[in-house]
Amino acid sequence: MNTRLFQDHVVRKEIQLDPIWDFHTLNADEEKQEACQMLVPSCWESNPNLSSYKGKALYSKKITFGGNVRLVCKGISHTAHIYLDQEEVAYHYNAYTEFSVNLQDIPYGEHTLEIKVDNSFHEESALHVSNDYYSYGGITRPIVLEALDELFIKHVHFIPYWKDDQWHATISATVSNLSKEQKEGTLNVKIGDEQLSFVDQVFRSNVDTLLERDVVFPRALSYTLEDPKLYAMVAELSYNDQVIDDKIDRVGFREITVSGKDILFNGEKVVIKGVNRHEDYAEFGNAVPMEAMYRDIELIKSLGANCIRTSHYPNDERFLDLCDENGILVWEEAHARGLNEEQMRHKNFERQSLDCIHEMIEHHINHPSIYVWGILNECVSNTEFGRYCYKKQFECIKSLDSSRPVSFASLEGHIGSDLCLDLVDIVSFNIYPRWYHDTPVTEALAHLKRFVDSSDGAGKPLLISEIGAGAIYGNRSNHQEKWTEEYQQYALTEQLNAILSDADMSGVIMWQYADCRVDPGWFHVRPKSQNNKGLVDTYRREKLAYHTVKDIFHAYPDSF
Ligand code: ADA
C-alpha cells in the first residue's frame, strides 16, 4: 500500500495486506456484535449503518508470514490496541500520528492480526474531546507490514542550512539492531551528487544507534515556492557487503527564518496568504482519498494561497508530500483545540501532547514545505498553568528541531492577557470581527497591535491564523444576513483586504478552506452539525466567497 507519493523502499519488502478486513463493533463488555467487512483505510462512518457510531470495534485479518516484521500504522482513529494471535503487542493513542510495532522471530505460518479501535471520548482521552470537528473512528490512514532484517534503518533526518554561500545539511540517521548480538554495518546516504558514508559502524544489540554528520552540497539547487526542487535521499544499510535495508525520502534545500517582523523564506520576505484545512470530506470523513486530496491542492493553488495550516492536528503524510511538490507552505500543528485549564490538567494531557509532538516531528521533519510547528490552538495561554504547558511543549519542539519557527494560534479573548508571546517566533491570533462581533476589521487589528506591541511579542512577525465567516452552501439572499453566501463574501472582503494591506502584518490564514463535520455537542451553534465557514462545502462545491478570496489573494504579492 502506498503510504507516500513515491516508493520509499526498494530493498525492504512489504507483506501484502489486502484492504478488506473483518469487522465487528463491540459492546460495553467488549463482546462482538454483528459482523461486517471494512475497507482499510477508511473511517467506519463511511459505512451507512455506522455513520454516527461512537465506541469500540475490532478489525481482524489472517496473514501468513514469519521472521521479523514491522507493522506501520500511519493513523488509527483514535485509540488502538494491537494483538497478534490474541496477545497485545502495542497500544497507541491519537488519530493523527504514525506509530509502528516490531514483531520479532515470529514462526512462519498463518497468524491473526487484530486491531481494537475506540473513538469514544473515554476517560483516558485528553485531546480527543467533543469539539468543533469530528473524531471519526477506524483505521483511517494506510497500514503496512514490512519484512525486516535484524539491522534496519529507523529514520534519516535532514536539516538544511545556508552558510558561506552554499547549502549544507545536518544528516542524522538512526539504525536499530533487533538481534541479541552486536553487529557491524555501513550506512550510505545519497542526495543528488553527494554521498555520505558511515563505514563499519558498531550497532549494539537491542538499541538504536544515532549517526550524525554535517555535509556540504556545493551543487544543490534551492527549493523555492516557485520552483520546489526536491531531491531523493536514498539511505542504504550494508552488512557483510550486502545491502540489507533501505529508506528513501525526499528533501529540499531551503531555510526559514524570522528577522524583526518578517518571515523569511531563503532570505526573502514572504507574505502568508493561507487557508486552514481540516482533514474531512463528505462521506469519507477524515480518511480523505488521494483523489480528493489532490483536488484540494488544485483548488487551494488556484485560489492563489501559498500556505495551509493543518488545523488542529498532524496530517496524512501523502498530503504533506503534495504540499512539498507544489511549494505550498505548511503550518503543521500538534493536536489540541480550545482546551480549558481543567482539560489541560487531565492526568494524560502532558504525556499525550508530548507523544503527539514527538511523533509529528520524528516522521515529518524532512518535509521542506513545513515552515512552522504549531501547538495548542486557543488553549489557556493566559494562565500560569497554561504558560507552563506551552513552555514545556515549545521546549520539546526546539529539542527535536530548532530549524523552524514555532507559534500557536491565540484566542481573540486573550488580547490583553496572553502570557505566552515570549515563547514563540511568530505571534499569531485568531480573530473574528464581522462574525462573532461587529467591530470594523481595521479597528480590531489596531486593538490587537496595541496589545502585541506592549507585550513580549513586540517586534516579532504578527500573523492572523484565523479569520472568517459562516455561510451555508446555496443559502443566497438579497439581505446582508449571517449564514448567507453574500454575507460571507462581504465579511471576507473586509477582513482580508484589511490584513493584507497592513504592512505590520505577516499575513493571514483564513478560516477555513472547506466545511467540516462537528461533534453533535456543537449542534446549537453549528447549523447542519458542520462548521460552515468553508470557502467550499464538504463536497468541495464553491461558495461565492471562494471566488472573492481568489481575487483578493491574486491581488496581493507573495513576497517582496
Ligand atoms: C476557533 C477555532 C476553530 C473554529 C473557529 C470557529 O478560532 O480555532 O477551530 O472553531 O474558531 O469557527 O469559530
XYZ file of C-alpha atoms and ligand atoms in Angstrom:
573
model
C 0.000 0.000 0.000
C 1.311 3.440 -0.859
C 1.931 5.469 2.231
C 3.825 8.135 0.304
C 3.685 9.640 -3.178
C 6.891 7.845 -4.131
C 8.481 4.468 -3.478
C 10.069 4.711 -0.032
C 11.771 1.282 -0.029
C 13.271 -0.813 -2.816
C 15.224 -3.313 -0.708
C 12.872 -3.623 2.289
C 9.984 -5.844 1.254
C 6.338 -5.421 2.090
C 3.975 -8.258 3.032
C 0.758 -7.598 1.151
C -2.319 -6.920 3.290
C -5.425 -6.883 1.155
C -7.607 -3.905 2.069
C -10.826 -5.663 3.210
C -10.785 -6.620 6.910
C -13.283 -8.499 9.063
C -15.011 -6.065 11.391
C -17.242 -6.192 14.472
C -18.469 -3.435 16.694
C -18.003 -4.292 20.396
C -20.487 -3.712 23.186
C -19.631 -2.316 26.632
C -18.383 -5.773 27.712
C -16.279 -5.949 24.570
C -18.392 -8.749 23.119
C -18.532 -8.922 19.347
C -21.708 -7.599 17.758
C -22.881 -8.163 14.194
C -20.113 -8.845 11.676
C -19.386 -6.928 8.519
C -16.371 -6.083 6.411
C -14.473 -2.835 6.380
C -12.171 -1.182 3.891
C -8.748 -0.126 5.191
C -8.036 2.727 5.147
C -11.437 4.298 5.687
C -13.430 5.589 8.606
C -16.328 3.419 9.758
C -18.700 6.358 9.410
C -18.447 5.718 5.631
C -20.469 2.567 6.261
C -24.157 3.629 6.082
C -25.006 1.579 9.202
C -22.261 3.146 11.269
C -22.423 6.769 10.186
C -22.783 8.023 13.783
C -21.194 5.098 15.638
C -19.076 6.070 18.643
C -17.437 3.270 20.559
C -15.189 0.268 20.130
C -14.723 -2.066 17.185
C -12.448 -4.950 16.277
C -10.677 -5.337 12.931
C -9.190 -8.754 12.181
C -7.233 -10.422 9.454
C -5.365 -13.683 8.917
C -1.906 -13.234 7.424
C 0.796 -15.728 6.523
C 4.277 -14.556 7.446
C 7.203 -15.151 9.766
C 10.560 -13.759 10.912
C 10.989 -10.133 11.886
C 8.305 -7.738 10.723
C 7.279 -4.194 11.400
C 3.688 -3.070 11.379
C 3.499 0.596 10.409
C 0.227 2.391 11.149
C 0.000 5.865 9.619
C -3.143 6.712 11.583
C -5.765 4.884 13.658
C -8.638 6.970 14.943
C -8.209 7.361 17.781
C -7.217 4.693 20.349
C -5.698 1.414 19.147
C -4.803 -1.875 20.814
C -2.970 -4.295 18.530
C -2.989 -8.060 19.068
C -1.014 -10.781 17.354
C -2.528 -14.228 17.917
C -4.577 -12.848 20.848
C -1.578 -11.288 22.579
C -1.458 -7.498 22.901
C 1.654 -6.159 21.178
C 1.005 -2.415 21.008
C -1.155 0.424 22.240
C -1.413 3.866 20.667
C -3.437 6.972 21.345
C -4.124 9.754 18.834
C -5.751 9.544 15.426
C -3.278 11.765 13.702
C 0.185 10.359 14.278
C 2.133 7.431 12.908
C 3.403 4.578 15.055
C 4.921 1.187 14.455
C 5.494 -2.074 16.246
C 8.350 -4.528 15.661
C 7.390 -8.181 15.887
C 10.428 -10.408 16.289
C 11.193 -14.050 15.495
C 7.632 -14.912 14.524
C 7.333 -18.589 13.437
C 6.421 -18.870 9.774
C 2.723 -19.650 9.289
C -0.746 -18.169 9.468
C -1.263 -15.524 12.162
C -4.206 -13.464 13.304
C -3.754 -9.729 13.478
C -6.457 -7.858 15.391
C -6.806 -4.148 15.993
C -9.245 -2.859 18.571
C -10.187 0.717 17.815
C -12.069 3.163 20.018
C -13.289 6.627 19.000
C -15.280 7.380 22.164
C -14.313 10.259 24.426
C -13.185 7.807 27.101
C -11.695 8.933 30.375
C -8.086 8.318 29.273
C -8.506 10.678 26.319
C -7.232 14.219 26.906
C -7.002 15.512 23.319
C -9.895 13.808 21.540
C -12.822 15.516 23.256
C -16.160 16.804 21.997
C -15.073 19.570 19.658
C -15.651 21.828 16.658
C -14.553 18.973 14.358
C -15.417 15.269 14.357
C -13.323 12.468 15.893
C -14.007 9.703 13.351
C -13.428 6.003 14.032
C -11.337 3.361 12.291
C -8.069 2.606 10.568
C -8.200 5.848 8.667
C -4.716 6.050 7.165
C -2.631 3.382 5.391
C -1.212 0.415 7.261
C 1.751 -1.697 6.078
C 3.575 -4.811 7.176
C 7.272 -4.788 6.323
C 9.759 -7.661 6.445
C 12.795 -6.584 8.425
C 16.338 -7.755 8.748
C 17.819 -7.738 12.254
C 19.518 -4.458 11.373
C 17.267 -1.781 9.918
C 17.108 1.954 9.299
C 14.623 3.643 11.584
C 14.988 7.244 10.458
C 17.132 9.546 8.405
C 16.609 13.187 9.270
C 17.763 16.060 7.097
C 18.079 19.684 8.247
C 19.344 22.054 5.536
C 21.097 25.368 6.254
C 22.795 28.077 4.222
C 26.352 29.010 5.212
C 29.309 30.563 3.409
C 27.238 30.972 0.255
C 26.359 27.322 -0.140
C 23.903 24.721 1.094
C 24.804 22.418 3.957
C 22.727 19.869 5.849
C 22.890 18.034 9.121
C 22.051 14.421 8.425
C 21.207 12.149 11.338
C 20.314 8.521 10.890
C 19.042 6.038 13.447
C 19.813 2.359 12.944
C 18.195 -0.341 15.091
C 19.639 -3.735 15.894
C 16.978 -6.297 16.844
C 19.410 -9.167 17.356
C 20.964 -10.433 20.570
C 24.449 -9.677 19.246
C 26.375 -6.582 18.396
C 26.719 -6.146 14.616
C 28.841 -4.067 12.286
C 27.499 -2.425 9.167
C 27.857 0.526 6.812
C 25.271 3.195 6.081
C 25.421 5.237 2.865
C 23.188 8.232 2.313
C 22.995 9.690 -1.206
C 21.417 13.043 -2.055
C 21.939 14.430 -5.553
C 25.685 14.256 -6.349
C 26.801 13.876 -2.750
C 27.253 10.673 -0.827
C 27.812 10.343 2.881
C 29.186 7.103 4.341
C 29.250 5.853 7.892
C 31.647 2.942 7.366
C 31.930 -0.113 9.644
C 29.753 1.197 12.442
C 29.090 -0.845 15.536
C 25.395 -1.379 16.274
C 24.841 -2.688 19.769
C 22.192 -5.295 20.459
C 18.634 -4.069 21.014
C 19.429 -0.370 20.922
C 19.098 2.466 18.440
C 22.386 3.941 17.203
C 22.466 7.558 16.081
C 24.869 8.535 13.292
C 25.173 12.230 12.532
C 27.263 14.445 10.285
C 27.196 17.791 8.501
C 27.636 17.738 4.737
C 28.254 20.490 2.167
C 26.205 20.441 -1.044
C 28.043 22.803 -3.388
C 25.874 21.971 -6.392
C 22.457 21.781 -4.689
C 19.624 23.832 -6.166
C 17.382 25.684 -3.745
C 13.812 24.631 -3.033
C 11.744 27.735 -3.721
C 7.992 28.272 -3.669
C 8.025 28.951 -7.426
C 10.340 26.031 -8.226
C 10.079 23.469 -5.410
C 13.087 21.332 -6.313
C 13.008 18.018 -4.445
C 15.905 15.576 -4.129
C 15.625 11.874 -3.335
C 17.530 10.997 -0.164
C 18.459 7.330 -0.510
C 19.853 5.586 2.567
C 21.217 2.048 2.243
C 22.441 -0.179 5.040
C 25.004 -2.917 4.271
C 26.014 -5.897 6.322
C 28.681 -8.362 5.157
C 28.917 -6.333 1.913
C 25.246 -6.873 1.093
C 22.616 -4.148 1.089
C 20.069 -5.431 3.606
C 17.824 -2.412 4.140
C 16.993 0.978 2.662
C 14.880 4.064 3.237
C 14.058 6.678 0.636
C 12.706 10.130 1.398
C 12.514 13.451 -0.416
C 14.192 16.622 0.787
C 14.598 20.239 -0.285
C 17.249 22.873 0.371
C 15.571 25.855 1.936
C 15.750 27.875 5.108
C 13.033 29.605 7.108
C 13.984 32.372 9.482
C 12.405 35.360 11.088
C 14.005 38.778 11.092
C 12.292 41.506 13.055
C 8.660 41.464 11.955
C 9.326 39.467 8.774
C 9.093 35.771 7.953
C 11.902 34.945 5.510
C 11.973 32.024 3.095
C 15.516 31.626 1.746
C 16.212 35.154 2.970
C 13.239 36.726 1.167
C 10.252 38.169 2.948
C 7.141 36.100 2.380
C 3.570 37.269 2.935
C 1.341 34.456 4.133
C -1.927 34.022 2.231
C -3.272 30.816 3.627
C -6.206 28.589 4.423
C -6.954 26.414 7.434
C -7.906 22.890 6.435
C -9.474 20.041 8.393
C -8.961 16.520 7.104
C -12.607 15.963 6.351
C -14.511 15.207 3.174
C -18.190 14.431 2.698
C -18.835 10.693 3.075
C -15.128 9.862 3.543
C -14.671 11.624 6.892
C -11.035 12.023 7.868
C -9.880 9.151 5.609
C -9.584 11.516 2.670
C -8.807 9.545 -0.516
C -5.846 10.573 -2.672
C -8.079 11.857 -5.477
C -9.824 14.185 -3.043
C -6.543 15.368 -1.509
C -5.274 16.121 -4.971
C -8.401 18.089 -5.773
C -7.992 20.096 -2.562
C -4.478 21.015 -3.601
C -5.709 22.110 -7.042
C -8.499 24.231 -5.539
C -6.150 25.794 -2.976
C -3.482 26.565 -5.586
C -5.982 28.121 -7.922
C -7.175 30.270 -5.007
C -3.710 31.877 -5.022
C -3.000 30.659 -1.465
C 0.624 29.906 -0.546
C 0.002 28.278 2.844
C -2.087 25.613 4.569
C -2.453 25.284 8.317
C -3.207 21.693 9.351
C -5.725 22.775 11.942
C -5.677 21.214 14.518
C -3.520 18.085 14.197
C -0.743 16.492 12.097
C -1.871 15.457 8.612
C -1.738 12.383 6.417
C 1.809 12.307 5.058
C 0.620 11.963 1.462
C -0.969 15.394 1.786
C 2.348 16.804 3.025
C 4.039 15.161 0.026
C 1.613 17.027 -2.238
C 2.407 20.304 -0.463
C 6.150 19.619 -0.921
C 5.643 19.052 -4.643
C 3.582 22.185 -5.073
C 5.628 24.632 -2.997
C 2.792 25.236 -0.535
C 3.943 26.345 2.916
C 2.582 24.229 5.760
C 1.960 25.241 9.357
C 1.781 21.792 10.887
C 0.051 21.700 14.228
C 0.185 19.191 17.059
C -3.229 18.008 18.183
C -5.335 20.194 20.536
C -8.168 22.659 20.122
C -9.728 25.017 22.612
C -8.892 23.151 25.834
C -9.656 24.883 29.104
C -7.450 24.675 32.181
C -9.334 21.752 33.659
C -8.870 19.825 30.413
C -5.164 20.718 30.350
C -4.868 19.405 33.910
C -6.172 15.999 32.748
C -3.800 13.303 34.028
C -2.869 12.301 30.452
C -2.740 15.718 28.808
C 1.003 16.310 29.110
C 2.068 12.834 28.033
C -0.391 12.616 25.136
C 0.608 16.086 23.906
C 4.333 15.368 24.102
C 3.851 11.986 22.380
C 1.995 13.756 19.588
C 4.812 16.304 19.177
C 7.472 13.576 19.171
C 5.647 11.502 16.572
C 4.812 14.505 14.392
C 8.395 15.762 14.244
C 10.044 12.356 14.068
C 8.037 11.453 10.957
C 7.550 14.816 9.254
C 10.813 16.672 9.886
C 12.089 16.212 6.322
C 9.166 17.927 4.588
C 10.531 21.150 3.094
C 7.021 22.623 2.929
C 6.647 22.693 6.729
C 7.695 26.181 7.833
C 6.084 26.392 11.299
C 5.473 23.896 14.103
C 2.326 24.906 15.939
C 0.715 23.706 19.183
C -2.322 24.156 21.415
C -4.783 26.155 19.302
C -6.798 28.523 21.524
C -5.929 26.847 24.817
C -5.336 28.708 28.063
C -2.260 30.756 27.172
C -3.473 33.371 29.677
C -2.920 31.491 32.966
C 0.229 30.445 34.824
C -0.577 26.762 34.435
C -1.323 27.262 30.728
C 2.016 29.001 30.323
C 3.770 26.057 31.981
C 2.185 23.725 29.356
C 3.016 25.936 26.384
C 6.609 26.363 27.607
C 7.127 22.656 28.102
C 5.779 21.834 24.632
C 7.844 24.505 22.874
C 10.961 23.282 24.682
C 10.183 19.796 23.461
C 9.812 21.018 19.853
C 13.046 23.007 19.967
C 14.933 19.995 21.362
C 13.765 17.917 18.364
C 14.038 20.579 15.640
C 15.316 24.083 16.212
C 15.435 24.903 12.486
C 11.819 26.060 12.153
C 9.904 28.910 13.785
C 7.250 27.954 16.348
C 3.879 29.522 17.017
C 0.421 28.946 18.428
C -2.922 30.451 17.487
C -4.073 32.548 20.423
C -7.692 33.354 21.159
C -9.147 36.805 20.434
C -10.362 36.885 24.044
C -6.714 36.698 25.191
C -5.843 40.072 23.675
C -4.708 41.903 26.797
C -3.979 38.803 28.864
C -1.876 36.304 26.854
C 1.164 35.220 28.862
C 2.980 33.153 26.211
C 4.045 35.565 23.486
C 7.685 35.484 24.625
C 7.753 31.739 23.843
C 7.083 31.998 20.100
C 8.980 33.092 16.999
C 5.774 34.219 15.279
C 2.856 35.792 17.168
C -0.480 34.518 15.862
C -4.058 35.372 16.775
C -7.440 34.067 15.668
C -9.851 36.998 15.379
C -13.443 37.159 14.138
C -14.534 40.809 13.569
C -17.669 40.938 11.382
C -18.640 37.478 12.562
C -18.712 36.956 16.326
C -18.745 40.743 16.862
C -19.288 43.664 14.580
C -16.116 45.689 15.086
C -14.703 47.102 11.830
C -11.680 44.973 10.916
C -9.128 47.824 10.933
C -10.229 48.675 14.482
C -9.885 45.048 15.574
C -6.380 44.939 14.085
C -5.392 48.209 15.762
C -6.601 46.824 19.113
C -4.578 43.624 18.589
C -1.433 45.503 17.545
C -1.614 47.838 20.558
C -1.589 44.812 22.844
C 1.137 42.891 20.975
C 3.370 45.996 20.873
C 3.080 46.329 24.627
C 3.770 42.629 25.266
C 6.713 40.222 24.960
C 5.537 39.616 21.401
C 6.574 43.155 20.356
C 8.830 43.275 17.304
C 8.006 39.720 16.162
C 6.134 38.755 12.980
C 2.364 39.001 13.563
C 0.063 36.640 11.740
C -3.715 36.249 11.729
C -4.017 32.485 11.999
C -7.827 32.500 11.625
C -10.472 34.931 10.410
C -13.661 34.186 8.522
C -17.442 33.968 8.461
C -20.008 31.204 8.080
C -22.192 30.530 5.040
C -24.424 27.598 4.219
C -23.818 26.484 0.649
C -26.701 27.630 -1.536
C -28.159 29.971 1.088
C -28.442 33.121 -1.030
C -30.226 36.312 -0.129
C -30.501 39.979 -1.026
C -30.136 40.831 2.656
C -26.736 41.015 4.289
C -27.621 38.291 6.766
C -25.326 35.929 8.563
C -25.113 32.387 7.123
C -25.739 33.647 3.570
C -23.087 33.293 0.893
C -23.348 37.043 0.299
C -22.561 37.898 3.922
C -19.528 35.602 3.945
C -18.317 37.328 0.798
C -18.770 40.752 2.375
C -17.019 39.798 5.642
C -14.041 38.123 3.968
C -13.541 41.071 1.619
C -13.192 43.476 4.525
C -11.180 41.033 6.654
C -8.592 40.003 4.062
C -8.086 43.439 2.494
C -7.540 44.995 5.921
C -4.859 42.462 6.838
C -3.064 42.178 3.508
C -2.828 45.943 3.059
C -1.344 46.394 6.545
C 2.464 46.489 6.386
C 2.708 45.489 10.080
C 1.138 42.111 9.385
C 2.918 38.996 8.095
C -0.244 37.699 6.502
C -3.401 35.740 7.091
C -4.590 32.152 7.171
C -8.336 32.363 6.594
C -10.822 30.098 8.391
C -11.466 27.824 6.604
C -10.910 26.061 3.304
C -13.825 23.586 3.472
C -16.814 22.981 5.730
C -16.331 20.120 8.165
C -18.469 17.901 10.366
C -18.508 18.802 14.068
C -19.280 16.802 17.159
C -23.050 16.593 17.943
C -22.390 18.524 21.182
C -21.984 21.645 18.994
C -25.420 21.481 17.317
C -26.692 24.730 18.878
C -24.017 26.937 17.250
C -23.347 24.901 14.122
C -26.202 24.515 11.607
C -26.184 21.121 9.841
C -23.704 19.977 12.546
C -20.950 21.437 10.414
C -18.526 24.277 10.802
C -19.807 26.221 7.786
C -17.017 28.782 7.414
C -15.600 26.931 4.398
C -14.976 28.585 1.045
C -16.228 25.282 -0.343
C -18.692 22.883 1.234
C -17.885 19.331 2.331
C -18.304 18.175 -1.328
C -15.963 20.991 -2.465
C -18.742 22.932 -4.183
C -17.517 26.517 -4.391
C -19.362 29.206 -2.480
C -19.353 32.816 -3.723
C -16.569 33.636 -1.270
C -14.213 31.156 -2.933
C -14.088 33.496 -5.932
C -13.845 36.623 -3.785
C -10.883 35.248 -1.849
C -9.301 34.156 -5.114
C -9.454 37.726 -6.462
C -8.042 39.138 -3.223
C -5.206 36.594 -2.888
C -4.197 37.172 -6.504
C -4.189 40.938 -5.980
C -1.503 40.893 -3.248
C 2.119 39.790 -3.812
C 3.545 36.663 -2.099
C 6.918 38.163 -1.369
C 8.878 41.387 -1.512
C -11.692 28.979 16.548
C -11.072 27.616 16.357
C -11.570 26.879 15.141
C -13.054 27.126 14.897
C -13.323 28.605 14.790
C -14.797 28.960 14.595
O -10.934 30.021 16.242
O -9.681 27.654 16.350
O -11.323 25.511 15.319
O -13.774 26.582 15.951
O -12.928 29.226 15.977
O -15.350 28.557 13.591
O -15.367 29.607 15.470
